Amino acid sequence: MKLTHALPALAVAMTLNAQAFEVTSQDIQEGHPMAKTFEFSGMGCDGANVSPQLTWKQAPAGTKSFAITAYDPDAPTGSGWWHWVVLNVPATTNALPRGASGNIKAALETQTDYGKAGFGGACPPEGHGMHRYQFTVWALPKAQIDLPADTPPAVVGYTLNSLAIDKATLTATYTR
């Protein structure tokens, strides 16, 4: 009888001790504005267009690769705006330095909504208010996601959502 009552408490204790998959950054903070360094260079924006440093930990069991995306759900498009899409990041990787875009070993950077591969920084319309930029690391059960580099970002997003074991998101903001 005592064992039956102890099992729910044990399950709660085990859940509380489990570490969650998470992403952090030395460059951007949850809920805080990003620096101009991470603003796009073009389309009326004149930032440095540098990708931020990202670190992730506690990847779930079965992770064979990671994907990284940066997405603005507040873009006035009706479908948001994809700023960065990276596939096939080796499971042995747990961080990317600032400015990693274009130099991520064994990974594939696919097309963004800017029409080209690689990081495209924040560039909300002037006066449009604060936009959120969701930097997400996806834990995937496959070492390779076989999509061409010119795959539309929404198709990549659909693919990642259908495959992901787990994901961790860090949301920063930007206003012009």
Short mmCIF file of C-alpha atoms in Angstrom, two decimals:
data_model
loop_
_atom_site.label_atom_id
_atom_site.label_comp_id
_atom_site.label_asym_id
_atom_site.label_seq_id
_atom_site.Cartn_x
_atom_site.Cartn_y
_atom_site.Cartn_z
CA MET A 1 0.00 0.00 0.00
CA LYS A 2 2.78 2.44 0.89
CA LEU A 3 4.54 1.72 -2.41
CA THR A 4 1.42 2.71 -4.38
CA HIS A 5 1.37 6.11 -2.67
CA ALA A 6 5.12 6.59 -3.10
CA LEU A 7 5.09 6.14 -6.90
CA PRO A 8 3.41 9.48 -7.76
CA ALA A 9 5.83 11.33 -5.48
CA LEU A 10 8.78 9.52 -7.09
CA ALA A 11 7.56 10.46 -10.58
CA VAL A 12 7.27 14.12 -9.55
CA ALA A 13 10.76 14.07 -8.03
CA MET A 14 12.22 12.53 -11.18
CA THR A 15 10.49 15.15 -13.35
CA LEU A 16 11.82 17.99 -11.21
CA ASN A 17 15.37 16.63 -11.45
CA ALA A 18 15.29 16.22 -15.26
CA GLN A 19 17.18 18.95 -17.10
CA ALA A 20 15.32 20.66 -19.91
CA PHE A 21 16.83 21.20 -23.36
CA GLU A 22 17.77 24.87 -23.47
CA VAL A 23 19.49 27.49 -25.62
CA THR A 24 21.35 30.53 -24.31
CA SER A 25 23.53 33.24 -25.79
CA GLN A 26 26.31 35.60 -24.78
CA ASP A 27 24.95 38.08 -27.36
CA ILE A 28 21.17 38.10 -26.96
CA GLN A 29 18.98 37.71 -23.88
CA GLU A 30 15.47 36.35 -23.50
CA GLY A 31 12.94 39.18 -23.90
CA HIS A 32 15.56 41.91 -24.37
CA PRO A 33 16.41 44.04 -27.40
CA MET A 34 19.24 42.89 -29.68
CA ALA A 35 22.17 45.16 -30.58
CA LYS A 36 22.42 46.76 -34.03
CA THR A 37 25.21 44.25 -34.74
CA PHE A 38 22.45 41.71 -35.41
CA GLU A 39 20.48 43.98 -37.77
CA PHE A 40 20.34 43.14 -41.49
CA SER A 41 22.37 45.13 -44.00
CA GLY A 42 19.96 45.98 -46.84
CA MET A 43 16.26 46.67 -47.42
CA GLY A 44 16.65 50.00 -45.59
CA CYS A 45 18.58 48.48 -42.68
CA ASP A 46 22.26 49.19 -42.09
CA GLY A 47 23.36 46.79 -39.37
CA ALA A 48 26.40 44.52 -39.38
CA ASN A 49 24.25 41.42 -40.18
CA VAL A 50 26.20 39.18 -37.79
CA SER A 51 24.68 35.97 -36.43
CA PRO A 52 24.64 35.83 -32.60
CA GLN A 53 26.55 33.35 -30.47
CA LEU A 54 24.35 30.42 -29.36
CA THR A 55 24.94 27.61 -26.84
CA TRP A 56 22.61 24.69 -26.12
CA LYS A 57 22.64 21.92 -23.54
CA GLN A 58 20.70 18.92 -22.29
CA ALA A 59 19.85 17.62 -25.76
CA PRO A 60 17.40 14.73 -25.52
CA ALA A 61 18.45 11.11 -25.96
CA GLY A 62 18.39 10.01 -29.58
CA THR A 63 19.58 13.35 -30.98
CA LYS A 64 21.63 12.72 -34.14
CA SER A 65 21.78 16.30 -35.44
CA PHE A 66 20.54 19.80 -34.77
CA ALA A 67 18.87 22.47 -36.86
CA ILE A 68 18.90 26.18 -36.04
CA THR A 69 16.31 28.69 -37.11
CA ALA A 70 15.68 32.38 -36.51
CA TYR A 71 12.10 33.45 -37.13
CA ASP A 72 10.13 36.70 -36.73
CA PRO A 73 6.45 35.90 -36.11
CA ASP A 74 5.62 39.64 -36.11
CA ALA A 75 6.67 40.41 -39.69
CA PRO A 76 3.77 42.01 -41.59
CA THR A 77 3.55 39.19 -44.14
CA GLY A 78 0.77 37.04 -42.76
CA SER A 79 3.30 34.21 -42.44
CA GLY A 80 6.20 35.67 -40.44
CA TRP A 81 9.79 35.96 -41.71
CA TRP A 82 12.56 33.33 -41.65
CA HIS A 83 15.94 34.96 -40.90
CA TRP A 84 18.15 31.89 -40.62
CA VAL A 85 17.77 28.21 -41.41
CA VAL A 86 20.61 25.75 -40.70
CA LEU A 87 20.32 21.98 -41.09
CA ASN A 88 22.56 19.00 -40.32
CA VAL A 89 24.54 20.53 -37.46
CA PRO A 90 26.44 17.54 -36.01
CA ALA A 91 25.13 16.14 -32.72
CA THR A 92 28.62 16.68 -31.25
CA THR A 93 28.15 20.46 -31.61
CA ASN A 94 26.69 22.39 -28.68
CA ALA A 95 27.53 26.00 -29.58
CA LEU A 96 28.08 28.40 -32.46
CA PRO A 97 30.29 31.48 -32.10
CA ARG A 98 29.18 34.96 -33.07
CA GLY A 99 29.40 35.34 -36.86
CA ALA A 100 29.22 31.58 -37.50
CA SER A 101 26.90 31.91 -40.49
CA GLY A 102 28.68 30.70 -43.59
CA ASN A 103 31.26 28.79 -41.54
CA ILE A 104 29.35 25.99 -39.83
CA LYS A 105 31.20 22.73 -40.54
CA ALA A 106 29.17 19.90 -42.08
CA ALA A 107 25.97 21.96 -41.91
CA LEU A 108 23.70 23.28 -44.65
CA GLU A 109 22.37 26.83 -44.50
CA THR A 110 19.23 27.00 -46.60
CA GLN A 111 17.28 29.84 -48.15
CA THR A 112 15.75 32.50 -45.89
CA ASP A 113 12.93 34.92 -46.66
CA TYR A 114 15.62 37.34 -47.88
CA GLY A 115 15.97 34.95 -50.84
CA LYS A 116 19.42 33.61 -50.03
CA ALA A 117 21.14 31.23 -47.64
CA GLY A 118 22.84 32.39 -44.47
CA PHE A 119 21.93 34.63 -41.58
CA GLY A 120 19.78 37.65 -42.37
CA GLY A 121 19.49 39.94 -39.38
CA ALA A 122 16.54 41.78 -37.92
CA CYS A 123 14.98 44.42 -40.16
CA PRO A 124 11.47 45.26 -39.02
CA PRO A 125 9.77 48.10 -40.88
CA GLU A 126 10.47 51.50 -39.28
CA GLY A 127 7.72 52.48 -36.91
CA HIS A 128 6.20 48.97 -36.91
CA GLY A 129 6.96 48.48 -33.24
CA MET A 130 8.77 45.70 -31.44
CA HIS A 131 9.33 42.41 -33.25
CA ARG A 132 10.26 39.09 -31.63
CA TYR A 133 13.12 37.01 -33.02
CA GLN A 134 12.87 33.36 -32.06
CA PHE A 135 16.23 31.57 -32.19
CA THR A 136 15.38 27.88 -32.02
CA VAL A 137 17.66 24.85 -31.79
CA TRP A 138 15.92 21.68 -32.94
CA ALA A 139 17.05 18.22 -31.73
CA LEU A 140 16.57 15.77 -34.60
CA PRO A 141 16.58 11.96 -34.81
CA LYS A 142 18.40 11.92 -38.16
CA ALA A 143 22.01 12.86 -38.91
CA GLN A 144 21.03 14.32 -42.29
CA ILE A 145 17.89 16.14 -43.38
CA ASP A 146 17.99 15.79 -47.15
CA LEU A 147 16.56 19.05 -48.44
CA PRO A 148 18.08 21.21 -51.19
CA ALA A 149 19.62 24.56 -50.23
CA ASP A 150 16.87 26.40 -52.12
CA THR A 151 14.02 24.77 -50.19
CA PRO A 152 11.57 27.47 -49.07
CA PRO A 153 11.94 28.15 -45.35
CA ALA A 154 8.29 27.33 -44.59
CA VAL A 155 8.88 23.82 -46.01
CA VAL A 156 11.96 23.45 -43.82
CA GLY A 157 9.92 24.62 -40.82
CA TYR A 158 7.23 22.05 -41.62
CA THR A 159 9.88 19.33 -41.92
CA LEU A 160 11.53 20.29 -38.62
CA ASN A 161 8.20 20.35 -36.78
CA SER A 162 7.36 16.90 -38.13
CA LEU A 163 10.72 15.36 -37.11
CA ALA A 164 11.88 17.14 -33.95
CA ILE A 165 12.50 15.17 -30.78
CA ASP A 166 12.53 18.49 -28.92
CA LYS A 167 13.35 22.15 -29.45
CA ALA A 168 14.61 25.03 -27.35
CA THR A 169 13.89 28.69 -28.15
CA LEU A 170 15.48 31.97 -27.08
CA THR A 171 13.38 35.01 -28.04
CA ALA A 172 15.04 38.42 -28.36
CA THR A 173 13.43 41.63 -29.63
CA TYR A 174 14.24 44.44 -32.06
CA THR A 175 12.65 47.77 -32.96
CA ARG A 176 13.52 50.36 -35.60
#
